[in-house]
Structures are given as C-alpha cells and as structure tokens.
mmCIF file of C-alpha atoms in Angstrom:
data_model
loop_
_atom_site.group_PDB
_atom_site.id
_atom_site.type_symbol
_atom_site.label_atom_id
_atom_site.label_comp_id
_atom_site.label_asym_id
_atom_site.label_seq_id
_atom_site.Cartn_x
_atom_site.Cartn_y
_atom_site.Cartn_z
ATOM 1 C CA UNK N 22 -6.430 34.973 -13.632
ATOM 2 C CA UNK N 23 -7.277 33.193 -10.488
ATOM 3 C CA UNK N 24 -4.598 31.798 -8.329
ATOM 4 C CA UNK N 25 -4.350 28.602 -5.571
ATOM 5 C CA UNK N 26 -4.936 29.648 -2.573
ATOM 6 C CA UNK N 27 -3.493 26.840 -0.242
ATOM 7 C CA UNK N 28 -5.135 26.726 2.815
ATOM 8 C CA UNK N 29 -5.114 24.279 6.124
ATOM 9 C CA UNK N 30 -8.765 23.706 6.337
ATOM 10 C CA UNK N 31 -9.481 23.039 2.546
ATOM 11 C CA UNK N 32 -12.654 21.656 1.291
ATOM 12 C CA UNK N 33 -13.111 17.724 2.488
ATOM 13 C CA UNK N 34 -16.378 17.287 0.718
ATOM 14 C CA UNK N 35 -18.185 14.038 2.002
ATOM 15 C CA UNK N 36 -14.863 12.826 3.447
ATOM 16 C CA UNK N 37 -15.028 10.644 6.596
ATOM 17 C CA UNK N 38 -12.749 8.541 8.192
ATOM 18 C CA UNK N 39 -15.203 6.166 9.419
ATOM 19 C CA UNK N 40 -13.442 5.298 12.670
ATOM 20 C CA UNK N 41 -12.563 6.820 15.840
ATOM 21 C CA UNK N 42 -9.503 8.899 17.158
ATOM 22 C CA UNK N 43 -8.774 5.725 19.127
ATOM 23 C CA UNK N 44 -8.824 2.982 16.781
ATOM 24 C CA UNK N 45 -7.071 5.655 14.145
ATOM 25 C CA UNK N 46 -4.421 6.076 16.985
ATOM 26 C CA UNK N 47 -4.038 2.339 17.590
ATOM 27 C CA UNK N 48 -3.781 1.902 13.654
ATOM 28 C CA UNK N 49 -0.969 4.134 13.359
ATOM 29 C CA UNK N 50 1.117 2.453 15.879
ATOM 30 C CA UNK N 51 -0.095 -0.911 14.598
ATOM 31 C CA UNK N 52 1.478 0.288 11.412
ATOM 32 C CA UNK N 53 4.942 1.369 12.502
ATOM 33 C CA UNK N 54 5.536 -1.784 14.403
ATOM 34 C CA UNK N 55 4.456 -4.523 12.497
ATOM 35 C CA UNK N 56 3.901 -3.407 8.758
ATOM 36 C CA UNK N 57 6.522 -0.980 8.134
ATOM 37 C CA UNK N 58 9.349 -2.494 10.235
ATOM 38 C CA UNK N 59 8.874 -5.390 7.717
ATOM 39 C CA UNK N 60 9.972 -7.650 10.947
ATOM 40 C CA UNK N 61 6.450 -9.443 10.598
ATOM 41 C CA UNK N 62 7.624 -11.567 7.603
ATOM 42 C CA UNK N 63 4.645 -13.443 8.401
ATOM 43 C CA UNK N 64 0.840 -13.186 5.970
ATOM 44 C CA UNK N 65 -1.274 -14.672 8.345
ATOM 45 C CA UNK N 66 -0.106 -11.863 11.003
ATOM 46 C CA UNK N 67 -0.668 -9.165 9.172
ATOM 47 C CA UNK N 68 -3.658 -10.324 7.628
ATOM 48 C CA UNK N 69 -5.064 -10.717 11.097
ATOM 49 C CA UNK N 70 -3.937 -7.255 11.642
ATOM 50 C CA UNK N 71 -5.571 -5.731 8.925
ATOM 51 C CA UNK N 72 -8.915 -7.911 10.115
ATOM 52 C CA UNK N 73 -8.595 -6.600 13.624
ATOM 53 C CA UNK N 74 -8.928 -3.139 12.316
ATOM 54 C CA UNK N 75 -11.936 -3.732 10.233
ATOM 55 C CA UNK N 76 -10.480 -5.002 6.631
ATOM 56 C CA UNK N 77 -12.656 -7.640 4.920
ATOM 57 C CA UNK N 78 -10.188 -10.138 3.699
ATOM 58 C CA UNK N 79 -11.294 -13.447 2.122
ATOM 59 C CA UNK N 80 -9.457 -17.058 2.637
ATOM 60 C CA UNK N 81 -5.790 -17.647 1.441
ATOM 61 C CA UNK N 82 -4.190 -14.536 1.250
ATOM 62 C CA UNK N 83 -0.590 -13.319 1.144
ATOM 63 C CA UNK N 84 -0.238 -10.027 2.226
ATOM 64 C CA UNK N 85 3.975 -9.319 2.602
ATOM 65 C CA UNK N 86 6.203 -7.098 4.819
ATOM 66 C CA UNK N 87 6.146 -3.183 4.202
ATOM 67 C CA UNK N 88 3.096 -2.745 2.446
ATOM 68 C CA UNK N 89 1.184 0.097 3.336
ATOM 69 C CA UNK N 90 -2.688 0.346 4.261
ATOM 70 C CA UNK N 91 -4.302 4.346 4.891
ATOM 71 C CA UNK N 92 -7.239 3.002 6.511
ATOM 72 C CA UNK N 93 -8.106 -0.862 6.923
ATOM 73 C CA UNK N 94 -11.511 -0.345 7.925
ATOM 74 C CA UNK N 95 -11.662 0.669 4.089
ATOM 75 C CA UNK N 96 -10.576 -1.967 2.475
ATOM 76 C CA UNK N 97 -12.098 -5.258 0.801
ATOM 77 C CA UNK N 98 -10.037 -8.077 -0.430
ATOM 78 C CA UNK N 99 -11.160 -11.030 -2.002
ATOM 79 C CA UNK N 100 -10.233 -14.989 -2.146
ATOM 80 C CA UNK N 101 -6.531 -15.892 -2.883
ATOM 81 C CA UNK N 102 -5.092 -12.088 -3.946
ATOM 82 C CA UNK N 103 -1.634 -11.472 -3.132
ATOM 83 C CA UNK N 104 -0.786 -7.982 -1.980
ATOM 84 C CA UNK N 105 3.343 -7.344 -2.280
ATOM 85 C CA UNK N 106 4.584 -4.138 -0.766
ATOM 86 C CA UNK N 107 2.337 -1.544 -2.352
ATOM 87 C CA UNK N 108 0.826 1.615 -1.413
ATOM 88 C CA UNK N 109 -2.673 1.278 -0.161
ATOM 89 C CA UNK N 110 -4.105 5.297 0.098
ATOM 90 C CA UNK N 111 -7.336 4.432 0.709
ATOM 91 C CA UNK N 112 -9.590 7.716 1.758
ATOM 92 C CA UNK N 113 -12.280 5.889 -0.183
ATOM 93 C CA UNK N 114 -12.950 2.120 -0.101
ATOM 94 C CA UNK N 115 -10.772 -0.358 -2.475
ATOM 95 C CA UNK N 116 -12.727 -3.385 -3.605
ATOM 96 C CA UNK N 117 -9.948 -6.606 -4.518
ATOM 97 C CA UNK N 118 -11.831 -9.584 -5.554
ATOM 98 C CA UNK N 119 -10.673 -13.040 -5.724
ATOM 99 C CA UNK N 120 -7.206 -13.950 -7.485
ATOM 100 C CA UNK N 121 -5.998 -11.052 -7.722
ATOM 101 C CA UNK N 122 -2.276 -9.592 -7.723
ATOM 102 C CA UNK N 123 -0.791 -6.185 -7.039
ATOM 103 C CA UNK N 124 3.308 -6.409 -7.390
ATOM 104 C CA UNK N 125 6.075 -4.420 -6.132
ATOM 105 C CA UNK N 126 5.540 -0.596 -5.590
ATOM 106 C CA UNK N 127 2.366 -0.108 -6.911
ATOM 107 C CA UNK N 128 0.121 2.483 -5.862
ATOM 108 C CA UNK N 129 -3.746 2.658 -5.317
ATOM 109 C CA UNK N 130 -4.815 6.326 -4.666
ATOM 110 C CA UNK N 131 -8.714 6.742 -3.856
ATOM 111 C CA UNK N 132 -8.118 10.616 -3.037
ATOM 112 C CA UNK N 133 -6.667 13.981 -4.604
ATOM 113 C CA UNK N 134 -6.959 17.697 -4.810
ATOM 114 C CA UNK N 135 -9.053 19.880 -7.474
ATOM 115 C CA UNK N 136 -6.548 21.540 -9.132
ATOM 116 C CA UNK N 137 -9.797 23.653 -10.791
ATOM 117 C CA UNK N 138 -10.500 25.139 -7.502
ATOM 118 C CA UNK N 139 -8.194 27.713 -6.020
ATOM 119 C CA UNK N 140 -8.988 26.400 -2.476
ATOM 120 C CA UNK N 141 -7.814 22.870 -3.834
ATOM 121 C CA UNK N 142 -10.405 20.562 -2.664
ATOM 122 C CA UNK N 143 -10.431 17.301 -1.620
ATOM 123 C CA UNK N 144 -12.316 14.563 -3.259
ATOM 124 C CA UNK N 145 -11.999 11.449 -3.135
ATOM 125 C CA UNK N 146 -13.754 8.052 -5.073
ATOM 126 C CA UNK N 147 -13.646 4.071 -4.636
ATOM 127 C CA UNK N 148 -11.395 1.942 -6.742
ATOM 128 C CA UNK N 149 -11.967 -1.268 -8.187
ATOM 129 C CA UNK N 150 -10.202 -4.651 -9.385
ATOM 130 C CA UNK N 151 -12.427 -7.421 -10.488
ATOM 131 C CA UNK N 152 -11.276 -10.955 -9.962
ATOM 132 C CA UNK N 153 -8.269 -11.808 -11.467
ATOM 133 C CA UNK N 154 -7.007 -8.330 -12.429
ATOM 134 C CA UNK N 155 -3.078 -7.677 -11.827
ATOM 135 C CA UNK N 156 -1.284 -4.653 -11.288
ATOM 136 C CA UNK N 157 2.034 -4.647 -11.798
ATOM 137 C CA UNK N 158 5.355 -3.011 -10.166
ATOM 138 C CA UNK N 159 5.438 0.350 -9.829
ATOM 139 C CA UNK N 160 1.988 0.770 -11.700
ATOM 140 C CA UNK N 161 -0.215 3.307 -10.413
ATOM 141 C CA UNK N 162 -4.663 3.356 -10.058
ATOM 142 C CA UNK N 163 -6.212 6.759 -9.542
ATOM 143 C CA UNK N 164 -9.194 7.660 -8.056
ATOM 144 C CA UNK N 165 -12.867 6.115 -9.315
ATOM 145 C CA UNK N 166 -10.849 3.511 -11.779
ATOM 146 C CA UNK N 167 -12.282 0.030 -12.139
ATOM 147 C CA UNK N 168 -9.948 -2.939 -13.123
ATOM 148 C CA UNK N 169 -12.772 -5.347 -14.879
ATOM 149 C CA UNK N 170 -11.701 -8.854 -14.809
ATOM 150 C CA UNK N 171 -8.378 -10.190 -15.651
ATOM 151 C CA UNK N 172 -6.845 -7.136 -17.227
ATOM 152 C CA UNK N 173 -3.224 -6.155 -16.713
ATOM 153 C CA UNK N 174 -1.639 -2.828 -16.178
ATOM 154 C CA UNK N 175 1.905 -3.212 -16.899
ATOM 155 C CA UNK N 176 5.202 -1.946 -15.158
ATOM 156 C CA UNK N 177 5.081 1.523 -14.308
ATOM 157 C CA UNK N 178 1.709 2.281 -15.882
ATOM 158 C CA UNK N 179 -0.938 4.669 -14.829
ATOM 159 C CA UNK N 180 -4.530 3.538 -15.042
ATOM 160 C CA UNK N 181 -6.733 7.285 -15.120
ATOM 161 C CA UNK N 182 -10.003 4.697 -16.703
ATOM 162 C CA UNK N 183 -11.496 1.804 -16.885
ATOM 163 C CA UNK N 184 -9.516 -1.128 -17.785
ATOM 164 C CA UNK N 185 -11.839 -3.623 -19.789
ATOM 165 C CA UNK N 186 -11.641 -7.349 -18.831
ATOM 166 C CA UNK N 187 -9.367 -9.510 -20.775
ATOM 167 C CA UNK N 188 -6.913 -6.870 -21.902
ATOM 168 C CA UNK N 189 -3.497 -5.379 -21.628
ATOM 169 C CA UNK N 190 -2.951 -1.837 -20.811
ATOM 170 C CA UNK N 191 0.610 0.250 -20.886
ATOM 171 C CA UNK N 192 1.937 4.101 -20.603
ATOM 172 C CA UNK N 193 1.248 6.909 -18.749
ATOM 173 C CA UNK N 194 -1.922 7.083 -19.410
ATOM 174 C CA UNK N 195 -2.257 3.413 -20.048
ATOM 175 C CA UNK N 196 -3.828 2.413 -23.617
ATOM 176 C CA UNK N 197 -4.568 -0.816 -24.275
ATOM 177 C CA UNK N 198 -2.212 -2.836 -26.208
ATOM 178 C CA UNK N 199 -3.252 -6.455 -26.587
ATOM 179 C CA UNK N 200 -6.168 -9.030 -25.092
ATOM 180 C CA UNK N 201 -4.806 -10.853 -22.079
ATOM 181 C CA UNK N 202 -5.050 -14.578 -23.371
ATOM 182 C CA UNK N 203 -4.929 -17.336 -20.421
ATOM 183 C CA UNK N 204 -3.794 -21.080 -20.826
#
C-alpha cells in the first residue's frame, strides 16, 4: 500500500498567481492593515481596495471589516452583494453576481490537495454563485461548485455540488430540503 509522501515542491498543476511578486507583496500588507485590523469599518474603502488590486466589483456593495480575500485580482462580484467577514481562498477565480449574500464565517475554497496522489497535488477550480444566491454563516463552497440562482445553503452547510436555483440545501454534504419561495 502506497503512502503520502509530503513534499515542499508538490505538484501545482496549471496554478498561477496571475500577478507579480510586487503587487502580491503590496496585497499582503494591504491586507494586514486595512482588512484584517477591521479598523476600516468603512465598504466603500475596502471596496476601493479590493478594485485597486484588480477585483471586478459592480455598483452598491457592502463589503465589512475582517473579511478575507487570497487574491483580488481573482475575484468578480456583481451588483448589490454583500460580503460579511468570510473567507475568500481564491487560487481560482470566484464569480458573485448581482444580489447576492455571503454571512458570517463562511468559507469559499477554489483549491485543495489530491488525497489520491501520494505527492498530494494541488488543484484547484472556479466557484460560482448566480444572482441572488446566499450563503449562510459558517457555510462552506468547495472547489468547482456552482450556486445557480437564488438557492440557499444554510448555517454551517457544506456545498461539494451544484446547488439548483430556487432551492434550499442543508448538512454536511448539503441535500436539498425545500424550494426557496420569494414574496
């Protein structure tokens, strides 16, 4: 029986950062001071933050104090999404559309390790929420998952599929359990 064999210089696949040393320098000090001090209580700040450093973010939204962004140069937000202090690990691009919420704690993971290979591999794959999808506290999205529109993941759930649009998912791994109906 085969056995991992952790190693320093793994497998990265097609992995790229997609910016330089410099700008991934600046970033990280950009971070510490303003995003994970939480003493920028301030949206539009950080939003303009996240813009300077190549994030795509639409018109009218809140982004609040300690969330955390891997890479901003990866990351696409839509129209009027609010963004509360979650985990953004973004090795692959996240797509947010319009309306969209992700609560407290909740985690967005584009990247893991082959647990199949014994030199543990990285791979990594893009995550989706179509408009009006919301992710709630503590929930968590793996890597290559697509939120269609307006479907929930509840408290503490983890999404490992496709959520369909219009529906209510819970556990660990989520399952749906009801259509999301909207007054």
């Amino acid at each position: 029986m085969n056995k991992t064999q952790l190693n320093k210089n793994f497998n990265t696949g097609n992995f790229h950062i997609g910016a330089s040393a410099l700008k991934q320098f600046l970033w990280y000090f950009t971070d510490v001071f303003f995003f994970k001090t939480k003493l920028i209580p301030i949206s539009s700040i950080l939003v303009f933050f996240l813009r300077l450093f190549g994030a795509k973010i639409g018109k009218e939204v809140r982004i609040k104090p300690g969330i955390y962004v891997k890479y901003p140069w990866k990351l696409v937000i839509g129209n009027y999404s609010w963004l509360a202090d979650c985990y953004i690990e973004n090795l692959d691009f996240i797509y947010i559309g319009d309306n969209c919420c992700i609560s407290q704690q909740a985690m967005l993971i584009t990247g893991n390790h082959n647990y199949r290979k014994t030199s543990f591999d990285l791979f990594t794959a893009p995550i989706t929420l179509e408009d009006g999808a919301w992710i709630g506290a503590s929930a968590k999205i793996c890597p290559g998952v697509k939120v269609h529109n307006h479907a929930v993941l509840t408290m503490g759930s983890v999404a490992t599929k496709a959520l369909a649009a219009y529906s209510i998912y819970q556990g660990n791994p989520a399952v749906k359990i009801k259509e999301r109906e909207i007054h």
